[in-house]
Every structure is written in C-alpha cells, then in structure tokens.
CSV table of C-alpha atoms in Angstrom, one decimal:
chain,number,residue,atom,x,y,z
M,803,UNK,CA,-2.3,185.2,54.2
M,804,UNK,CA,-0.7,182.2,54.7
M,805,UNK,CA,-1.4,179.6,57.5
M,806,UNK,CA,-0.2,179.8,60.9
M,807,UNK,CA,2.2,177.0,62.0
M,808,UNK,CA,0.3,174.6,64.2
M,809,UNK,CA,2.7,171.5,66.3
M,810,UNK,CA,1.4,168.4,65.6
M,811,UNK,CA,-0.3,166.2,68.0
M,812,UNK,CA,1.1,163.3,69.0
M,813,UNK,CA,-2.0,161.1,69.2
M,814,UNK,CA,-2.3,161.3,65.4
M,815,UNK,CA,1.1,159.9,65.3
M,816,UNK,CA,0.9,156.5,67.5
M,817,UNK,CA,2.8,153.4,66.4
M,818,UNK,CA,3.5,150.4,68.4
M,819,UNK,CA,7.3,150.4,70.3
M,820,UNK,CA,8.4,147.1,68.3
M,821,UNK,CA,9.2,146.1,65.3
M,822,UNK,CA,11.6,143.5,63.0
M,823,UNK,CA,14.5,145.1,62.6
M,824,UNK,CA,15.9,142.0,60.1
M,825,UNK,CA,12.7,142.3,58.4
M,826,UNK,CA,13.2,143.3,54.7
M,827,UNK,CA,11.9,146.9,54.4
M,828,UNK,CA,12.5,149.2,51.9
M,829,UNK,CA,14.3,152.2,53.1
M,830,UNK,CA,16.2,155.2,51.1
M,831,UNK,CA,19.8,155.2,52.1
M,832,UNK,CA,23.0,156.4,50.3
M,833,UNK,CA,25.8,154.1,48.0
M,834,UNK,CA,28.3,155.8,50.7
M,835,UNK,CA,28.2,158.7,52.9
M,836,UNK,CA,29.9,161.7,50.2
M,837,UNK,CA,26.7,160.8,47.8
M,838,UNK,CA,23.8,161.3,51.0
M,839,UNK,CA,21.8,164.6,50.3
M,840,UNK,CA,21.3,166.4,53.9
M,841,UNK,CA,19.9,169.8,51.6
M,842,UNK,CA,16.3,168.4,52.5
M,843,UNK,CA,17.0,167.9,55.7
M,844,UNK,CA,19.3,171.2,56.9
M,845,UNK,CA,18.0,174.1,53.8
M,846,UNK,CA,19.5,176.3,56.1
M,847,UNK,CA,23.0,175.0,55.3
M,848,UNK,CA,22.8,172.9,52.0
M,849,UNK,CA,21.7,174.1,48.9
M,850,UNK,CA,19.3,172.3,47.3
M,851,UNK,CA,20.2,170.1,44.6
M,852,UNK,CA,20.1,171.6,41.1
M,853,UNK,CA,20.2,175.6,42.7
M,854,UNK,CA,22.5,177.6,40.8
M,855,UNK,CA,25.2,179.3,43.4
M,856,UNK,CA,24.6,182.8,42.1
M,857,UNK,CA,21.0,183.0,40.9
M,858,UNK,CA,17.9,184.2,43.1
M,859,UNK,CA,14.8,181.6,44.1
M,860,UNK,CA,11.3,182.9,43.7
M,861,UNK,CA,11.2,184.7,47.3
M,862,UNK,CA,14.4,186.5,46.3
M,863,UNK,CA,16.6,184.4,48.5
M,864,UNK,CA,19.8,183.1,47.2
M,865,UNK,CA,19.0,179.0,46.8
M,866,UNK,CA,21.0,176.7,48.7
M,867,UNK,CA,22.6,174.0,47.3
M,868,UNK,CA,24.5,170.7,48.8
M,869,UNK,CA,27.7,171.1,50.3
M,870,UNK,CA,27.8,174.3,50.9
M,871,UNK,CA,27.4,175.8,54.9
M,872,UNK,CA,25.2,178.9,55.5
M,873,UNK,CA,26.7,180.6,59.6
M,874,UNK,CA,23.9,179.0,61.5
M,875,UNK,CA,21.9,181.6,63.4
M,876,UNK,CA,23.3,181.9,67.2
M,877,UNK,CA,21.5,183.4,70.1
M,878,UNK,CA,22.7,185.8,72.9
M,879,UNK,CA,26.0,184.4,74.2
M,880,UNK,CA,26.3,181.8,71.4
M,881,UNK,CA,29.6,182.1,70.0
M,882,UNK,CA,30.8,181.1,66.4
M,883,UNK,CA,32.8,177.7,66.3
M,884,UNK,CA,35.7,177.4,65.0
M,885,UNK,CA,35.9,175.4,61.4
M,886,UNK,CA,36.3,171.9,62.8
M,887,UNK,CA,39.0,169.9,61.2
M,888,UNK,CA,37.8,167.5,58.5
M,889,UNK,CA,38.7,163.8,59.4
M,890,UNK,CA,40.7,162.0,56.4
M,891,UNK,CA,37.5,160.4,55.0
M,892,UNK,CA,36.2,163.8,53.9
M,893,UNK,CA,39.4,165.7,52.9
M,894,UNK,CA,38.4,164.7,49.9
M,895,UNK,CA,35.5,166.6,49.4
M,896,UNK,CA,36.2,170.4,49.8
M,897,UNK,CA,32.8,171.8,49.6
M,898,UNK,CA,31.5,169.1,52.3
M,899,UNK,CA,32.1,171.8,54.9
M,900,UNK,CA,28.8,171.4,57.3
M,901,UNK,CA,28.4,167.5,58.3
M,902,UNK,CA,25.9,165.9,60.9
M,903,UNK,CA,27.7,165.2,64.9
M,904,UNK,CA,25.2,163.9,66.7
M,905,UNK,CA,22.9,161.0,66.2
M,906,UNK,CA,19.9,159.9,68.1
M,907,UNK,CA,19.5,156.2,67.0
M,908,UNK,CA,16.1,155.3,68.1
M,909,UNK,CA,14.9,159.0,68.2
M,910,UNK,CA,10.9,158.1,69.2
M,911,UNK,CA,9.5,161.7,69.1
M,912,UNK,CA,12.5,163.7,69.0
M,913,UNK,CA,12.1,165.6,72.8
M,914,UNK,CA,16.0,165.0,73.2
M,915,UNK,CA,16.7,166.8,69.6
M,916,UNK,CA,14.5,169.7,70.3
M,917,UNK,CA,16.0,170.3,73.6
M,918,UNK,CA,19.6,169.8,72.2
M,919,UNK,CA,19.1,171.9,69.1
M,920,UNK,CA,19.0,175.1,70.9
M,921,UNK,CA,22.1,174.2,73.6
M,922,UNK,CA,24.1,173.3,70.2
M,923,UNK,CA,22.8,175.3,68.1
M,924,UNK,CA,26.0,175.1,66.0
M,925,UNK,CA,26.0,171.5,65.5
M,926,UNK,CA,23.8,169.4,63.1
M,927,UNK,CA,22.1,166.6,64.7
M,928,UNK,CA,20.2,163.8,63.4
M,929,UNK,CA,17.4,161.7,65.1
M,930,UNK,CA,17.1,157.8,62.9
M,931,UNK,CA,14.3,155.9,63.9
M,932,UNK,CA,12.5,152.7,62.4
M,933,UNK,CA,9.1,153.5,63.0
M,934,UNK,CA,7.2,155.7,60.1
M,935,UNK,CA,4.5,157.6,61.6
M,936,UNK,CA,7.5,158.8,64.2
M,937,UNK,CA,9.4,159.7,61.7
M,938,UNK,CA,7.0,161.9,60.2
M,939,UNK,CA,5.8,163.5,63.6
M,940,UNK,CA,8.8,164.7,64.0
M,941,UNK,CA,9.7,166.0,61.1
M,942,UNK,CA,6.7,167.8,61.1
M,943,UNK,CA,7.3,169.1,65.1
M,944,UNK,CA,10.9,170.1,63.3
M,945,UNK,CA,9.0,172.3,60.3
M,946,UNK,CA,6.6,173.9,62.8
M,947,UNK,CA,9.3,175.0,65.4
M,948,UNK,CA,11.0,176.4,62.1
M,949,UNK,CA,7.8,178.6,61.1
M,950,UNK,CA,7.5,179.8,64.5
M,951,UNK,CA,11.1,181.0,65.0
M,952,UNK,CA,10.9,182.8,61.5
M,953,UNK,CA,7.8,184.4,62.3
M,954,UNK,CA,9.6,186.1,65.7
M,955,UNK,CA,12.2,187.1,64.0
M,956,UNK,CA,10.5,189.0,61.4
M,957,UNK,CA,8.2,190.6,64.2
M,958,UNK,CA,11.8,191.6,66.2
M,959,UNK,CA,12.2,194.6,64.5
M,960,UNK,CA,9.2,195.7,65.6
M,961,UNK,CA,8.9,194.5,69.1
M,962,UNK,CA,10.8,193.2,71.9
M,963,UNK,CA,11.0,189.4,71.3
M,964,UNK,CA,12.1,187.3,74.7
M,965,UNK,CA,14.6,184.2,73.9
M,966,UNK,CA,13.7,180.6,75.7
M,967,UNK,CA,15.1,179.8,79.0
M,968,UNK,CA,17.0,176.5,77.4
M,969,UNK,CA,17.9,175.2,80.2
M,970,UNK,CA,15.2,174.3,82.1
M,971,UNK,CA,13.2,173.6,78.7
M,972,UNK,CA,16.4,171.1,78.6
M,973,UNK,CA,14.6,169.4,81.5
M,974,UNK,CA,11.2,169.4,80.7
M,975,UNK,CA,12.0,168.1,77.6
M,976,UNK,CA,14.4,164.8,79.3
M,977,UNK,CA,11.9,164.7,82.1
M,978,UNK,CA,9.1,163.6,79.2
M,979,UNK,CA,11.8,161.5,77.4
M,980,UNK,CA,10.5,158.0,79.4
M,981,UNK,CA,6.9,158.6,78.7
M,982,UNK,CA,6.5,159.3,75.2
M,983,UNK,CA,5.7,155.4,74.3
M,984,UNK,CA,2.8,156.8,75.7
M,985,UNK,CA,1.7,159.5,73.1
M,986,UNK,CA,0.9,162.3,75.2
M,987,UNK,CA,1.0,166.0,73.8
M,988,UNK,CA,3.9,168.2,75.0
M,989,UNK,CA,2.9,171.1,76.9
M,990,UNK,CA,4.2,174.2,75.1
M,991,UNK,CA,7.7,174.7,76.1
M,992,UNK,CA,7.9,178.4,74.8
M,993,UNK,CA,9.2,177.5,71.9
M,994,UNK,CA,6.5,179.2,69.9
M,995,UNK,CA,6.6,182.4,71.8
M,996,UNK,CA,9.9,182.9,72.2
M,997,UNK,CA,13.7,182.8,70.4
M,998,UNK,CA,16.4,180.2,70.6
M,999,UNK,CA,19.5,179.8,69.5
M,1000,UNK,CA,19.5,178.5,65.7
M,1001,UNK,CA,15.9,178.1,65.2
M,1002,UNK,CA,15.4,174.4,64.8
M,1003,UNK,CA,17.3,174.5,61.9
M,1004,UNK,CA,20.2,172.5,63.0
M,1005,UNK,CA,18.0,169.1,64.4
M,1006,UNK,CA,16.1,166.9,61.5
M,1007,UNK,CA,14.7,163.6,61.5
M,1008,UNK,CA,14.9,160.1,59.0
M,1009,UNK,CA,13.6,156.8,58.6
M,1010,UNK,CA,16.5,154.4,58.5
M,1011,UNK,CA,17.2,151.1,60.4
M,1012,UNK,CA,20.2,151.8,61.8
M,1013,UNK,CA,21.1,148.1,62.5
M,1014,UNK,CA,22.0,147.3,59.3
M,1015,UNK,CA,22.7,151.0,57.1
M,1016,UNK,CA,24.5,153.5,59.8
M,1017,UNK,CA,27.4,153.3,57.8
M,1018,UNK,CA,26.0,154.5,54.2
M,1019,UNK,CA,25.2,157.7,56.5
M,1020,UNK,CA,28.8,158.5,58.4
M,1021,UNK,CA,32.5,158.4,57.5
M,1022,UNK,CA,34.6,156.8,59.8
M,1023,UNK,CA,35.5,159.6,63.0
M,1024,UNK,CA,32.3,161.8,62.0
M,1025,UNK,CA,30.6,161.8,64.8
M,1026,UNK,CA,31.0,163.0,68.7
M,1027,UNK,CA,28.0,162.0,70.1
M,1028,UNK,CA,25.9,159.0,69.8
M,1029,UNK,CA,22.4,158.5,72.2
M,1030,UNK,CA,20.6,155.7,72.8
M,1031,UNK,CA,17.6,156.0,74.7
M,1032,UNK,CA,15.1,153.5,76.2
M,1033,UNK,CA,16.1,151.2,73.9
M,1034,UNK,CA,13.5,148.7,73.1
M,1035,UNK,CA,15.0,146.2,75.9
M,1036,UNK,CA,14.0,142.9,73.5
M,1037,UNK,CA,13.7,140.5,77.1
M,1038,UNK,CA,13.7,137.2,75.1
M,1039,UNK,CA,16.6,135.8,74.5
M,1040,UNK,CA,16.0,134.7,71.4
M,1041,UNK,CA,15.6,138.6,70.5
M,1042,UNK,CA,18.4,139.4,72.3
M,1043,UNK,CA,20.4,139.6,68.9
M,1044,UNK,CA,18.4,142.2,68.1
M,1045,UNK,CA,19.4,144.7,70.5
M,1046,UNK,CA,20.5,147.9,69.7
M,1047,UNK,CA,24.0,146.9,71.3
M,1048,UNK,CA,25.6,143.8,70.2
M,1049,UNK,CA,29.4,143.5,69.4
M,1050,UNK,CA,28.8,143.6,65.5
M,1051,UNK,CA,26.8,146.7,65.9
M,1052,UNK,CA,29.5,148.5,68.4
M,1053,UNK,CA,32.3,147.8,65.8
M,1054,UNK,CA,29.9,150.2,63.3
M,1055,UNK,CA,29.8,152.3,66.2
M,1056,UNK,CA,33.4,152.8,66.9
M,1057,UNK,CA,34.2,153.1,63.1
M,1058,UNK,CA,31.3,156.8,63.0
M,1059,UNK,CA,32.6,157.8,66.1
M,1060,UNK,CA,35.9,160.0,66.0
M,1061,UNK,CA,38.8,159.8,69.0
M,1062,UNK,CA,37.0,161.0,72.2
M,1063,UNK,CA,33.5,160.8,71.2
M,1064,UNK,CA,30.4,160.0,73.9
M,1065,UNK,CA,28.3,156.7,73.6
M,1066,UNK,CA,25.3,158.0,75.6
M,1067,UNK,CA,23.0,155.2,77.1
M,1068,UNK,CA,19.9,155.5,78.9
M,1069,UNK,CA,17.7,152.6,80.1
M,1070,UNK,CA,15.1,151.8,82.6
M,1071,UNK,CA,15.8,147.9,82.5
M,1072,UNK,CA,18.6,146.9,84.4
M,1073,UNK,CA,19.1,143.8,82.4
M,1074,UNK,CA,19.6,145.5,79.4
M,1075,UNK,CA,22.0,148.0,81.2
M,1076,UNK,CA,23.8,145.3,82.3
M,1077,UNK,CA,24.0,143.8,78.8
M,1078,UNK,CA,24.9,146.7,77.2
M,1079,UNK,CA,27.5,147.3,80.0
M,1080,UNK,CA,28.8,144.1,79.8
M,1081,UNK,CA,29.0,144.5,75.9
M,1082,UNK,CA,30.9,148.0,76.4
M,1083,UNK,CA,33.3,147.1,78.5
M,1084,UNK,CA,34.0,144.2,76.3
M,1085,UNK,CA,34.4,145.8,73.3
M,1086,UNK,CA,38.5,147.2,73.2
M,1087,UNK,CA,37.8,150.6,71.1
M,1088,UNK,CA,35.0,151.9,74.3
C-alpha cells in the first residue's frame, strides 16, 4: 500500500531572507526559452521527454511528452478557455500549445501560488526563487497537494466529495503571505480534504535568480501577470542595485510581459515602495 501524502513542514525548510544575488551560483537555466523543459514541472500538460505519443507507461496511462497540452481539470463553474493566441515569438513552434502566465519572482513558500492555482486553475503559473531549501519546500507542498487531490478523486465515485471554498482559502492564504520569513506551519486550509479546481497541477516551483536569467525562461509578450512580494527591501544604499526593481531589470520585465499585463507589488517598507514607484513611473513601457 503505498504511502499516504504528508505536507511538509516548514521548519525543516528555514533559510535566511538574504542572499547575493551577483554572487556566481550555479543554476540550471535554458540557451532560450523554446529549448526550457516545463514536462517536469506541469506532467499534467507536457509529456515527458523521450515518451512515445502513442505508446502506454507502466500504470497504463498514455505518457506525456513536451509540448503537448492535456485539458487541465476544472472544477464546478470553471469554464474551458479559449486557445489563447500565440504571440509572434512562439508561432514558431506549433506544438508549444500550453506556456507558463504568471510568475511569482521571489516566491518564498509559495502561499500566493497555492491560493491562485485553484482561482486559475486554467493557467500555468510559476513561482522563481533564489533560495534552495524554499525551492524544495515548495515543490514538495506542490507534490503533496497533488496526491491528495488524486486520492479524492478516485474516492468520488464512491462518495460525496466537497470542493474548497477558494475564496476565503484565497485569504487565509494572503493573510500568511507577510509572515512566512517566519517559518510557521500552515494550518490546513482544506486542501487535503476537499476538491479544487485543477488539482495543483497548474502551480510549480524553480530555483533560478531571476535578476540575471528571466529571459532564458519567457518570450517576449508571454506573460500577464508578474508578482513581487515583500521584496527583500535591501536598505543600504550600496545594496540598493540589487533590488528586485531597478531600470535594467524593468526593461526584462516589459520585454516577458505582453500588451496589458499586471506588475503586481506588495511591500511593507515604504521606502522601497517609493523606489519602486518612483522607478515605475519612470520607466515609459509601465
């Protein structure tokens, strides 16, 4: 019998808020963004590299295999999209038909993915952050929701199985956002014991330092939504060139971003709200 899913614990997964961004780390990230690989990261709308199209895997599933879009799996009152109109940069690549919309760029534990993912459950979102051991708490959080949704759906057929309120799990889970420096466990949201829309199979997580790789991940006009929240506020000023807003780093910003798209920003500092403010209404393309 195999294991029951357990969430993990954040205070397994603590790592302190800053660290070097020029620093030279070693990360994974693609020559450009048609060669990135999201199959490990969405298997329920890539197939995995290497899977033939028309063969069966060892549960008897049909493998998935990059580049190719399974329907994502939509709740009560979800409706399908409509196929969104490739921008130029990927016209070139037919089979490219699912592509991440929304980016978290300093993700921390992920509570603003996992109370997205069910709201949107349509839309592939992506949460980048620096830090390792965040990285991989998440991930795992991601995984575990995953098992659990699975599990109620095969026990629907045999019982009645009630779907998430996700609207006030929307605000639990922003209402935590400003304390997880802190490392304290989530209360269960009712996500394990109840259905959302698309399972947790639309939200992932990466290690990547988005300061100097963000484009190697996104053709130009991918995205619609970009958050930044609680920024590290870097209150030197010789450190100020590394915040996560600066003109150089807005340019990249405008260039993933397609006509129309949101530049969320949540701080708690009001100087660096007024820097990135200033910065904003500076830059001519926001």
């Amino acid at each position: 019998m195999a294991d029951e899913p357990r969430l993990p614990q954040k205070r397994y997964f603590r790592q302190r808020a800053h660290v070097n961004v020029f620093n030279d780390m070693k990360f994974d990230y693609p020559e450009r963004p048609s060669t990135q690989d999201w199959a490990p990261y969405y298997p329920a709308y890539f197939r995995a590299n290497g899977a033939e199209a028309d063969g069966e895997g060892e549960d008897g599933k049909r493998p998935l295999s990059e580049g190719t879009v399974v329907e994502a799996k939509r709740g009560p009152g979800c409706e399908a999209p409509e196929a969104p109109e490739a921008p130029n940069a990927l016209k070139e690549e037919p089979n490219n038909l699912a592509r991440v919309e929304f980016a978290d760029i300093g993700c921390g534990y992920g509570g603003l993915l996992v109370a997205l993912s069910p709201l949107y459950p349509n839309t592939l979102m992506v949460g980048m952050e620096i830090r390792t051991k965040l990285v991989r708490y998440l991930q795992k959080r991601i995984e575990a929701l995953r098992a659990f949704q699975h599990g109620l759906l095969d026990q629907r057929s045999s019982r009645s199985v009630e779907w998430v309120d996700v609207r006030s799990k929307l605000d639990l889970e922003i209402s935590a956002l400003h304390t997880s420096s802190e490392a304290v466990d989530e209360p269960d949201n009712g996500e394990t014991t109840r259905l959302v829309p698309g399972h947790y199979e639309n939200i992932a997580s990466m290690r990547i330092n988005c300061q100097k790789y963000l484009p190697n991940f996104f053709a130009k006009s991918q995205l619609s939504k970009i958050f930044v929240l609680f920024a590290d506020p870097h209150f030197k000023r010789r450190k100020h060139k590394a915040r996560i807003v600066t003109q150089t780093l807005l340019a990249e910003y405008a260039y993933v971003l397609k006509e129309g798209g949101i530049f969320y920003m949540i701080t708690d500092v009001r100087d660096l709200y007024e820097w990135n403010v200033k910065h904003l209404d500076a830059f001519p393309l926001f």
